[in-house]
PDB file of C-alpha atoms and ligand atoms in Angstrom:
ATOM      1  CA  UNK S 255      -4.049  -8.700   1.451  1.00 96.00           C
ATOM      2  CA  UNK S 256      -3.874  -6.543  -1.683  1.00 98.00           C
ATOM      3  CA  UNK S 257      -3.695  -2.653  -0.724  1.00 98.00           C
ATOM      4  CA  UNK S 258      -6.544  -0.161  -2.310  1.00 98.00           C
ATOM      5  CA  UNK S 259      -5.078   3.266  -3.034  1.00 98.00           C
ATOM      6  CA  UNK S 260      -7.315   5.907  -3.095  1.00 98.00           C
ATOM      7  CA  UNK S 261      -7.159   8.796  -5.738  1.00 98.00           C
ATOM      8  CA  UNK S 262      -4.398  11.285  -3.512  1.00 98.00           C
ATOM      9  CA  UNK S 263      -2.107   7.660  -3.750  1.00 98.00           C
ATOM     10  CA  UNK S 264      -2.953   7.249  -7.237  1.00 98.00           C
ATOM     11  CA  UNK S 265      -1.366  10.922  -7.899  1.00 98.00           C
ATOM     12  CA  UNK S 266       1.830  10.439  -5.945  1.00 98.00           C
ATOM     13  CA  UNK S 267       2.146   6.650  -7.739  1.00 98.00           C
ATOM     14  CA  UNK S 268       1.748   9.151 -10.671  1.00 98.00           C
ATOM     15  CA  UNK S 269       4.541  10.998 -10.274  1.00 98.00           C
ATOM     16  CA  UNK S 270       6.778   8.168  -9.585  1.00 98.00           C
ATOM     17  CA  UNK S 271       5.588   6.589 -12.784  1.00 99.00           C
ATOM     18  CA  UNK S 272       6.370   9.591 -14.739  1.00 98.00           C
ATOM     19  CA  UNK S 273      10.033   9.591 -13.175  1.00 99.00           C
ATOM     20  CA  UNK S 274      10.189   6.053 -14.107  1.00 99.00           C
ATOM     21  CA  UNK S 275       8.839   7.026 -17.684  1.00 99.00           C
ATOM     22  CA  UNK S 276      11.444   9.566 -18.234  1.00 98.00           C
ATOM     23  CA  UNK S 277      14.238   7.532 -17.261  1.00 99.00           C
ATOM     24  CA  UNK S 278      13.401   4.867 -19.374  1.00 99.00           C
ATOM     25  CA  UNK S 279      13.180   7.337 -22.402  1.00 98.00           C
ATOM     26  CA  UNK S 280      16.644   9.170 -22.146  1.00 99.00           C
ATOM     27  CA  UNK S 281      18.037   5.409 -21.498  1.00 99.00           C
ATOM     28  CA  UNK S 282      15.978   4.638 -24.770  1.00 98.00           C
ATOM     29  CA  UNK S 283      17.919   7.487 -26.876  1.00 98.00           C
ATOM     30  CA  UNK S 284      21.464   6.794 -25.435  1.00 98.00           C
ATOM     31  CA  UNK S 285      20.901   3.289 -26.478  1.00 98.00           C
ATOM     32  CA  UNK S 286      23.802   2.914 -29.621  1.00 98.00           C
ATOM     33  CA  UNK S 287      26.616   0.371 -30.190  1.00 98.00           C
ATOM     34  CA  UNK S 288      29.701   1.210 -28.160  1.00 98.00           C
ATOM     35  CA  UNK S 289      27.611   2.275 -25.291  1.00 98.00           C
ATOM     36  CA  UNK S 290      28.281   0.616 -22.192  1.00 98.00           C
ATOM     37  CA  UNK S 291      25.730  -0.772 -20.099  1.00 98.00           C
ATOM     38  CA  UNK S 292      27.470   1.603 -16.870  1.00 98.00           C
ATOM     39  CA  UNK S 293      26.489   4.915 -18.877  1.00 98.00           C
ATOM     40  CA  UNK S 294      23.282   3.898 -18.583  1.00 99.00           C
ATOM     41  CA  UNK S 295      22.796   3.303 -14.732  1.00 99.00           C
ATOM     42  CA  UNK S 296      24.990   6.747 -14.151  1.00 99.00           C
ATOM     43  CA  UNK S 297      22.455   8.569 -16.370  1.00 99.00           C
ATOM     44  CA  UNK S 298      19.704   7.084 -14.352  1.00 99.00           C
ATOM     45  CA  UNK S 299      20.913   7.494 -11.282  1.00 99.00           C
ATOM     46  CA  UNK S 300      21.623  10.971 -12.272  1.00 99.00           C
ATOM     47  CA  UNK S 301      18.045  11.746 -13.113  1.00 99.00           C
ATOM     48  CA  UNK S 302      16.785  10.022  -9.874  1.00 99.00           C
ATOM     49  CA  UNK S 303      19.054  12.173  -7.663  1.00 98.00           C
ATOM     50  CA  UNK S 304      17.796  15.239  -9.388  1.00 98.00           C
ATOM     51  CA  UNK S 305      14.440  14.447  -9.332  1.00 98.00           C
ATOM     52  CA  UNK S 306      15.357  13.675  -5.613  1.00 98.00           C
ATOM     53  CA  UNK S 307      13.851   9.932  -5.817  1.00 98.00           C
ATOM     54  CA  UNK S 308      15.278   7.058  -4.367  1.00 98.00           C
ATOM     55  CA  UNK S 309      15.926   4.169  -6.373  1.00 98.00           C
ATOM     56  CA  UNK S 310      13.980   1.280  -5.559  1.00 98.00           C
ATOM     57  CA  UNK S 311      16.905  -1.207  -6.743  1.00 98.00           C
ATOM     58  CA  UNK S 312      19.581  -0.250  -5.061  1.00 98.00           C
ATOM     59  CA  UNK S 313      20.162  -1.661  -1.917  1.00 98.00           C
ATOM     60  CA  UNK S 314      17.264  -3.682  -2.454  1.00 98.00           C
ATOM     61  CA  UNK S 315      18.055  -7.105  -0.992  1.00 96.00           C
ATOM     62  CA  UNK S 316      17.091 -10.652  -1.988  1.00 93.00           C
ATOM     63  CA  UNK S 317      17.623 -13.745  -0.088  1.00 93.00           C
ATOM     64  CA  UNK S 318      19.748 -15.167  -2.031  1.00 91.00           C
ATOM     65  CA  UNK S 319      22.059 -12.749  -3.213  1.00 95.00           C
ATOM     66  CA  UNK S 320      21.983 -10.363  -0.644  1.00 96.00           C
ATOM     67  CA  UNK S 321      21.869  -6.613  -2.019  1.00 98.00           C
ATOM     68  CA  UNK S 322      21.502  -5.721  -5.467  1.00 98.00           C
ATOM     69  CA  UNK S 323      23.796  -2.711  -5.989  1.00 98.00           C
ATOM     70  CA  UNK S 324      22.998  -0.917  -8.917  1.00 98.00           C
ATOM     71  CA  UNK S 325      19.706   1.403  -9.641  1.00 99.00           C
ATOM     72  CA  UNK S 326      19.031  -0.155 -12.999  1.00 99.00           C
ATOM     73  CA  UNK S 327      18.937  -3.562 -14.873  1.00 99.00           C
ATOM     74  CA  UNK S 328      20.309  -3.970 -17.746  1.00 98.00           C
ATOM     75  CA  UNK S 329      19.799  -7.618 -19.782  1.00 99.00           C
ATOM     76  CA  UNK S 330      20.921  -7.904 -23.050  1.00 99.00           C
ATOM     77  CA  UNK S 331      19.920 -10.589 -25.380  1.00 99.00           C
ATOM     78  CA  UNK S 332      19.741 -14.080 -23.789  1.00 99.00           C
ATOM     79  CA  UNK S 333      19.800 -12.103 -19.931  1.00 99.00           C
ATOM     80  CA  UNK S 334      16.293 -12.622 -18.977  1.00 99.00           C
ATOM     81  CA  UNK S 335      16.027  -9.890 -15.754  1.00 98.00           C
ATOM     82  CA  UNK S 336      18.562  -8.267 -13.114  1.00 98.00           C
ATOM     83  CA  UNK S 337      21.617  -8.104 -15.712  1.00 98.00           C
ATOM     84  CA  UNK S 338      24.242  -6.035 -13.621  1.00 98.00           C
ATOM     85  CA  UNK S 339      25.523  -2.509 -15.474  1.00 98.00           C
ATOM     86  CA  UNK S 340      28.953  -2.992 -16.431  1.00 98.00           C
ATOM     87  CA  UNK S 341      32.003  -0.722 -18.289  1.00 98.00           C
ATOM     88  CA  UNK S 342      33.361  -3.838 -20.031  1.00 98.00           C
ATOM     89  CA  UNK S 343      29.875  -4.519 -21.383  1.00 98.00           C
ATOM     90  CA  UNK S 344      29.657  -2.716 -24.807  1.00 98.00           C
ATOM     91  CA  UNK S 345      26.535  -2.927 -26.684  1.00 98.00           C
ATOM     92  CA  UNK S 346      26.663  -3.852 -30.447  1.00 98.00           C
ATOM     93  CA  UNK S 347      24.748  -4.163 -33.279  1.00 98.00           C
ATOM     94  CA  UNK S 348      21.880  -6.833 -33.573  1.00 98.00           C
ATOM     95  CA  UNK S 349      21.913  -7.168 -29.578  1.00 99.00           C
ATOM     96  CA  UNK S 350      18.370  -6.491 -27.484  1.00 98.00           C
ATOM     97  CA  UNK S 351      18.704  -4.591 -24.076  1.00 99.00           C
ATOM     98  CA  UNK S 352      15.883  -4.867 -21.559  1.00 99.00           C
ATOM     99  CA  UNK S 353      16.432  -1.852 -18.932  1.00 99.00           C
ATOM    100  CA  UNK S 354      14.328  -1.501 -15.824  1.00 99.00           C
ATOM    101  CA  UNK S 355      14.439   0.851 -13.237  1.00 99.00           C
ATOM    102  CA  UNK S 356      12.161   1.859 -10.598  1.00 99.00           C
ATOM    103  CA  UNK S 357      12.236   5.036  -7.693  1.00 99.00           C
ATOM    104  CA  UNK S 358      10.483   5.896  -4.384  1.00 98.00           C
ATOM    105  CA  UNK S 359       9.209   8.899  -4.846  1.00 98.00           C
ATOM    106  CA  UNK S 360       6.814  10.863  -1.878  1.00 96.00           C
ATOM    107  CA  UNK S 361       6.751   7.207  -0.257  1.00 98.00           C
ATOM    108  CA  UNK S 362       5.083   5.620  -3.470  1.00 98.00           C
ATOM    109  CA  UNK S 363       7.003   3.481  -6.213  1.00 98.00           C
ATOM    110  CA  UNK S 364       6.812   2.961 -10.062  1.00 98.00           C
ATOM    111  CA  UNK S 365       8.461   0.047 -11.924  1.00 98.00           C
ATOM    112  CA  UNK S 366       8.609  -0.028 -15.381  1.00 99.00           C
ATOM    113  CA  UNK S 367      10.851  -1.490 -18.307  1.00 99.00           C
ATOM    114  CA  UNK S 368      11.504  -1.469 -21.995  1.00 99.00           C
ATOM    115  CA  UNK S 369      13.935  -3.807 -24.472  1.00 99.00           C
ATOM    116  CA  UNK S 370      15.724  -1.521 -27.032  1.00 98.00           C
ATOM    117  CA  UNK S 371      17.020  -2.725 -30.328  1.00 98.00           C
ATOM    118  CA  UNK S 372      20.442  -2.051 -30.822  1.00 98.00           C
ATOM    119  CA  UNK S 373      21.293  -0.875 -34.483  1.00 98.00           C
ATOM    120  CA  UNK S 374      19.966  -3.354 -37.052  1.00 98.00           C
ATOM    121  CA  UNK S 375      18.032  -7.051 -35.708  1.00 98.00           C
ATOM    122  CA  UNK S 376      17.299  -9.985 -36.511  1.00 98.00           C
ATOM    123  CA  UNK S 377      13.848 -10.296 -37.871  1.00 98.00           C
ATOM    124  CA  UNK S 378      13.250 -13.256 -34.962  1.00 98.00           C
ATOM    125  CA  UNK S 379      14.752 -10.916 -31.887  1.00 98.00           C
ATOM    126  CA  UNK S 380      11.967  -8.138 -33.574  1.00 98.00           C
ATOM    127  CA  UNK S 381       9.343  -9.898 -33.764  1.00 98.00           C
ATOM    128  CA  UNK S 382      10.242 -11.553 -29.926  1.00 99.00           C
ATOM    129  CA  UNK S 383       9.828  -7.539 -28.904  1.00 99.00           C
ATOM    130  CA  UNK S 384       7.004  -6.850 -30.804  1.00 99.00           C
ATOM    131  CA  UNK S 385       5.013 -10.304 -28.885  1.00 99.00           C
ATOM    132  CA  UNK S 386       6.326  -9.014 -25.665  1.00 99.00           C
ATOM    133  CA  UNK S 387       5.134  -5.408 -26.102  1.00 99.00           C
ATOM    134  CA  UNK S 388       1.910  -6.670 -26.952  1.00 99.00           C
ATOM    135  CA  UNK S 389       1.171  -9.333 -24.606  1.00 99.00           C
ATOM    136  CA  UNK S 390       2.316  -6.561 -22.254  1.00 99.00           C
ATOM    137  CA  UNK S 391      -0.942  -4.036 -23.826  1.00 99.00           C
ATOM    138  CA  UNK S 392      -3.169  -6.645 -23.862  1.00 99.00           C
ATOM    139  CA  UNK S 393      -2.958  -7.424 -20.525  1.00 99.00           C
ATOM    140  CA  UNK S 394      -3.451  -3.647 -19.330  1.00 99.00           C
ATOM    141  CA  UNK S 395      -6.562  -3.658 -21.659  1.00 98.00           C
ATOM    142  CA  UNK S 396      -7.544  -6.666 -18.824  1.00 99.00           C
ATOM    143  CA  UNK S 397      -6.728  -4.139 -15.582  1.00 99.00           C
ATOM    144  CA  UNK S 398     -10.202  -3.199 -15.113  1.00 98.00           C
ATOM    145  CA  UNK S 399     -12.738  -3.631 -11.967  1.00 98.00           C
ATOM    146  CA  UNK S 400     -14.677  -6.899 -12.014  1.00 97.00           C
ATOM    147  CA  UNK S 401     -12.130  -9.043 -14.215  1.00 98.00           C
ATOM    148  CA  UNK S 402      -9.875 -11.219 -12.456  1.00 98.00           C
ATOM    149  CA  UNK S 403      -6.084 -11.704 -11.880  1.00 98.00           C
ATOM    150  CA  UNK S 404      -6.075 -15.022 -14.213  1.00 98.00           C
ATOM    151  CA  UNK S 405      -7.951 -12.502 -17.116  1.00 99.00           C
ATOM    152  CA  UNK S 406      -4.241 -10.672 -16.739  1.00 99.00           C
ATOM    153  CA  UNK S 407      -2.104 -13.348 -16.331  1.00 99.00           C
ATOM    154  CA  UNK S 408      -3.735 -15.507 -19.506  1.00 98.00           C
ATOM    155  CA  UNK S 409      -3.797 -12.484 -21.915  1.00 99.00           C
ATOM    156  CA  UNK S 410       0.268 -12.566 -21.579  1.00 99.00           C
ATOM    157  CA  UNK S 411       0.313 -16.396 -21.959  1.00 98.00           C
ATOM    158  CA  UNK S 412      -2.060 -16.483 -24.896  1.00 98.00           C
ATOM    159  CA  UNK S 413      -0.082 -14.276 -26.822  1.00 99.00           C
ATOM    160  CA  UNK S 414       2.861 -15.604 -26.036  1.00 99.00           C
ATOM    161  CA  UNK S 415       2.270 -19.027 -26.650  1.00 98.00           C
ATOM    162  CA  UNK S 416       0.154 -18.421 -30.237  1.00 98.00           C
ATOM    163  CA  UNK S 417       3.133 -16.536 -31.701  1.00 99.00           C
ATOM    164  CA  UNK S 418       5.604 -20.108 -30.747  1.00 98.00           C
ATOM    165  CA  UNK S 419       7.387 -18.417 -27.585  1.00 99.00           C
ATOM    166  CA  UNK S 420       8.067 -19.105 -23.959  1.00 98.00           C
ATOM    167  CA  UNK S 421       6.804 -17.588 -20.998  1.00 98.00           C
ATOM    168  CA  UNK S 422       9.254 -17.485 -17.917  1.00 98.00           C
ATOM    169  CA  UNK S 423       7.980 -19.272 -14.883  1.00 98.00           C
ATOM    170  CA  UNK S 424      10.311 -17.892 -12.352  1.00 98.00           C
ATOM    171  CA  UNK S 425       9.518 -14.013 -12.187  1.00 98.00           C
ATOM    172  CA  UNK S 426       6.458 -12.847 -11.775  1.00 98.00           C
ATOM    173  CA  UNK S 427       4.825  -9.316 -11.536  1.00 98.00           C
ATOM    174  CA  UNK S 428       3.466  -7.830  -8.895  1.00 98.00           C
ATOM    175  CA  UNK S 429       1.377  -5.640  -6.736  1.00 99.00           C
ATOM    176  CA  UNK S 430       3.060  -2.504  -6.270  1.00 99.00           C
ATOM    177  CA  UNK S 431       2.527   0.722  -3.780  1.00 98.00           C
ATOM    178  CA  UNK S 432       4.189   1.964  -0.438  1.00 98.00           C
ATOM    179  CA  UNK S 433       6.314  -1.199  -1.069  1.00 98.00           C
ATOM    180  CA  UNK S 434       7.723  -2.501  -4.382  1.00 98.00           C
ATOM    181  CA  UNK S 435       6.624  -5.669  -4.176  1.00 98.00           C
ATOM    182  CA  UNK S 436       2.852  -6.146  -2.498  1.00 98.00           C
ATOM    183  CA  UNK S 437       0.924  -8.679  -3.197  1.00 98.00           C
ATOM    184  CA  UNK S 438      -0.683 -10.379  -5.468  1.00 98.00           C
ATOM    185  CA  UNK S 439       1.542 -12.314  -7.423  1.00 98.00           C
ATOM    186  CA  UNK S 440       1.172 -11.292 -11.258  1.00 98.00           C
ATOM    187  CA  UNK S 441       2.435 -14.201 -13.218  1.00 98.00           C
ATOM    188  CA  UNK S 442       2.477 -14.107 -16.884  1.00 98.00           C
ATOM    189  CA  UNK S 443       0.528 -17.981 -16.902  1.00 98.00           C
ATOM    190  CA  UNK S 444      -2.064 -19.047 -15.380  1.00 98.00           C
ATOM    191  CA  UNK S 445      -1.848 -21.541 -12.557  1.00 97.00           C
ATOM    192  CA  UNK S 446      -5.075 -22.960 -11.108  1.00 97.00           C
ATOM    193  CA  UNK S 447      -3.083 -23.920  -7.810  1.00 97.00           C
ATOM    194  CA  UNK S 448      -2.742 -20.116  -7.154  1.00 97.00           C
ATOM    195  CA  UNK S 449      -5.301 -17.761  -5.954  1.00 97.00           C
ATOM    196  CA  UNK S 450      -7.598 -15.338  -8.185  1.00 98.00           C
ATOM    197  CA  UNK S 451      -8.835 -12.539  -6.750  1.00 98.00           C
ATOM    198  CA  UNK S 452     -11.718 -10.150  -8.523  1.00 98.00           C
ATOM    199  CA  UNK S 453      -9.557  -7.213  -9.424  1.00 98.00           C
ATOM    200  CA  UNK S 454     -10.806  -4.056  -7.907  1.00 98.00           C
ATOM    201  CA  UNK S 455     -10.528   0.038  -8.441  1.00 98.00           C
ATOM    202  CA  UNK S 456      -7.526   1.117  -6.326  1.00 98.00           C
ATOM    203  CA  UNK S 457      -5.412  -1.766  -6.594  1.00 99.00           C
ATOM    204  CA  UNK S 458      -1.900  -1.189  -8.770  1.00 99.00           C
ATOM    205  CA  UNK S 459      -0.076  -3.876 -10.357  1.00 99.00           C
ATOM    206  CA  UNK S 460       3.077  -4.102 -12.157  1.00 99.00           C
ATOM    207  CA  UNK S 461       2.688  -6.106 -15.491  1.00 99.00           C
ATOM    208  CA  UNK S 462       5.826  -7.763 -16.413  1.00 98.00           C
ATOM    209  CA  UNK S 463       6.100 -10.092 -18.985  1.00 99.00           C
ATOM    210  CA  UNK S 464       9.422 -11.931 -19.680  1.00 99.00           C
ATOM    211  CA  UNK S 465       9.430 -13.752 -23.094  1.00 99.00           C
ATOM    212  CA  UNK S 466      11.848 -16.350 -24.383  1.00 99.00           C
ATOM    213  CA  UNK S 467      12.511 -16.724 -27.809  1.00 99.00           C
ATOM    214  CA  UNK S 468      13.073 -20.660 -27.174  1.00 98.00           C
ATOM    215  CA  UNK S 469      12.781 -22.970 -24.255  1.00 98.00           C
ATOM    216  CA  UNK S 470      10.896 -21.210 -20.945  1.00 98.00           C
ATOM    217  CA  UNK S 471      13.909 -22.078 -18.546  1.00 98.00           C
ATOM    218  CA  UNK S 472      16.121 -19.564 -16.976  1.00 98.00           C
ATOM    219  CA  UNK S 473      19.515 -20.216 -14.556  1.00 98.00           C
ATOM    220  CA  UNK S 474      20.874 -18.062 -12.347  1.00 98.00           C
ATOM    221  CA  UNK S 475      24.906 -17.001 -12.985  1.00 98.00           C
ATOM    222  CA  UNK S 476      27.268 -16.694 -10.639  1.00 98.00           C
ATOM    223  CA  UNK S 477      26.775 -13.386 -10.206  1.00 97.00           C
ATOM    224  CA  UNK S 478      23.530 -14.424  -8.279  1.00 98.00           C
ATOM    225  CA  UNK S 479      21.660 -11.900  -9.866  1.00 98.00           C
ATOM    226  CA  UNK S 480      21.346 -12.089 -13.501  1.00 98.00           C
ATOM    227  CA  UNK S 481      18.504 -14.582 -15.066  1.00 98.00           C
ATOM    228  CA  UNK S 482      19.640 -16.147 -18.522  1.00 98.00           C
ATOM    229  CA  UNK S 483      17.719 -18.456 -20.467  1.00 99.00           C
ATOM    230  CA  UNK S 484      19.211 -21.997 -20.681  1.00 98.00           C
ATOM    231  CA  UNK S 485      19.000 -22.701 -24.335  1.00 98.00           C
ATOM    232  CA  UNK S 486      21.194 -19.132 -24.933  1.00 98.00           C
ATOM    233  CA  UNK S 487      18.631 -17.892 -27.112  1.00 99.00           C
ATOM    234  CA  UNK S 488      17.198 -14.357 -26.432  1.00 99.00           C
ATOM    235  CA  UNK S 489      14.790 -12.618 -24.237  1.00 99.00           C
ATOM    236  CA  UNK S 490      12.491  -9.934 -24.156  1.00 99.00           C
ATOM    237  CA  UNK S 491      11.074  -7.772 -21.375  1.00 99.00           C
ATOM    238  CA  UNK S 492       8.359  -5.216 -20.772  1.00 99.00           C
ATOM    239  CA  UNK S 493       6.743  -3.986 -17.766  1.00 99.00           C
ATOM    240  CA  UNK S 494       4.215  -0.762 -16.750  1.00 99.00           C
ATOM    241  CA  UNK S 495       2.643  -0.107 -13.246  1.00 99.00           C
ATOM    242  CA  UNK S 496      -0.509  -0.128 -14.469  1.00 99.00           C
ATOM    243  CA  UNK S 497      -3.575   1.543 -11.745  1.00 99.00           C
ATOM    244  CA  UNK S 498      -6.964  -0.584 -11.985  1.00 98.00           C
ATOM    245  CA  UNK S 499      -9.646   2.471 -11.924  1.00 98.00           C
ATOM    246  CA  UNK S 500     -13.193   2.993 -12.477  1.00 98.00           C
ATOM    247  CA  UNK S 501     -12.412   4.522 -15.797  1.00 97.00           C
ATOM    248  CA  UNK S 502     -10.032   1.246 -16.532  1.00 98.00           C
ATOM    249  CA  UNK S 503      -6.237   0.761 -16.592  1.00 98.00           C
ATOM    250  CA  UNK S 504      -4.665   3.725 -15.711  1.00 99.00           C
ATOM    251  CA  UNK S 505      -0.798   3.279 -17.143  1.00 99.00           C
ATOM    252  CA  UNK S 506       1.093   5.364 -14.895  1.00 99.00           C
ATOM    253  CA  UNK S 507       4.338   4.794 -16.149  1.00 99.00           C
ATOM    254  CA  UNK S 508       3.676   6.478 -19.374  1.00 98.00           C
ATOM    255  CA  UNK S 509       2.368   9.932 -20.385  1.00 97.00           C
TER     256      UNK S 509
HETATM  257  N1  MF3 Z 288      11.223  -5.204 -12.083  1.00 80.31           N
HETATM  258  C1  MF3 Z 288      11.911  -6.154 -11.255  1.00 80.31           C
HETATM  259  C2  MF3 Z 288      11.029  -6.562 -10.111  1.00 80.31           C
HETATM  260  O1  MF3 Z 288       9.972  -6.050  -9.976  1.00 80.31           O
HETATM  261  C3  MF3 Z 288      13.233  -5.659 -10.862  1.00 80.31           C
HETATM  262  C4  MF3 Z 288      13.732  -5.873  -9.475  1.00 80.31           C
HETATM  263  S1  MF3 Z 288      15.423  -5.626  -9.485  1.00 80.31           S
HETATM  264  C5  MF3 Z 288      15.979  -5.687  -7.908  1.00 80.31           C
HETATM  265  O2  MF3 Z 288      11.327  -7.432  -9.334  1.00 80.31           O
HETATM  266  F1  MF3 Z 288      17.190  -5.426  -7.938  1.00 80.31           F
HETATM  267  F2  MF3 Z 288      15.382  -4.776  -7.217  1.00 80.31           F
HETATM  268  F3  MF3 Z 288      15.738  -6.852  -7.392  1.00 80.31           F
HETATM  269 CO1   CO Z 289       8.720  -5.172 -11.356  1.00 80.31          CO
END
């Protein structure tokens, strides 16, 4: 069952979105070489506790790894998702860092992230961003009462796909509300074998596409939580929380 919100849910996903939003944007500016990957989860956390949110990572458990104990993720260049923070992980020049971070806030989440260039890139690692961000925006412009699910999911893959780059099969997006993760499924392909429901006004998805600048496979490291990309080469990752109204998307993890 995919959960409606009505407009008084809408405002209180709002405000977690604009938490999220914020985060994301100091995170942005403190991105630099030297910085380590740590500084950036104590910043966040720092702004979550004084915003009094709960993080929406932390503690957040997953079968296989049991409980993921930091409030951000932080993936830089071939890390596809749930890169762990680190000290002894120093950024540097020509590296891409994906960070995404989502809070609780008044019972409601928001999920949203963002890959940052690091000093000067290469001209392929910019232009794997620049696909990403905009099979991310073309699939909001999608979010609207009376498409359907696959109109989402296939806007991402088109994209992707026409500019020579992979789409990762084994994260998905997802319905989002009282709970992080709600159904549906977003995936950033289309698969006829899954379900495609007629999107309605209420419902609130998280778009999150996860490009590959080579082959679409990911592995798992022994960490059990961060996703790499088995050919080594890099990764890109955006994602909004994205509200489906009667006016259209409503993208409430930006201003
Ligand atoms: N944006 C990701 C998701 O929606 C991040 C989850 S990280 C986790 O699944 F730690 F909470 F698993
Ligand atoms: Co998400």
């Amino acid at each position: 069952m995919i959960v409606r919100k009505n407009q008084s849910e809408l405002e209180r996903m709002r405000a977690a979105g604009l938490l999220v939003y914020q985060i994301l944007n100091t995170l942005r500016g403190m991105v630099a070489e030297g910085v380590s990957t740590l500084e950036l989860e104590l910043m966040a956390e720092k702004m979550m506790a004084e915003a009094g949110a709960k993080p929406a990572f932390k503690g957040y458990s997953s079968a296989n790894a049991g409980k993921y104990p930091y409030v951000l993720c932080v993936s830089v260049n071939d890390e596809i998702v749930h890169g762990m923070p680190s000290q002894k992980k120093i950024l540097k020049k020509g590296d891409i860092v994906s960070l995404d971070t989502g809070v609780q806030l008044n019972g409601y989440y928001g999920d949203s992230a963002i890959t940052v260039a690091v000093g000067e890139i290469s001209q392929e690692a910019q232009r794997l961003m620049d696909v990403t961000r905009e099979s991310l925006e073309l699939a909001i412009e999608k979010a609207r009462p009376g498409n359907r699910l696959f109109d989402i999911c296939g806007a991402v893959e088109r994209h992707v796909l026409a500019n020579g780059f992979s789409v990762v099969r084994e994260f998905v997006g997802h319905g989002i509300g009282t709970q992080m993760h709600e159904e549906p499924q977003v995936p950033n392909y289309v698969d006829r074998r899954n379900e495609n429901p007629r999107l309605k006004e209420g419902m609130v998805l998280a778009i999150e596409p996860m490009v590959n600048a080579g082959a679409p496979g990911s592995r798992v490291r022994s960490d059990k939580w961060t996703a790499v990309t088995e050919d080594g080469k890099y990764s890109a990752h955006f994602e909004h929380t994205v509200a489906i109204t009667a006016n259209g998307p409503w993208v409430l993890t930006r201003p």
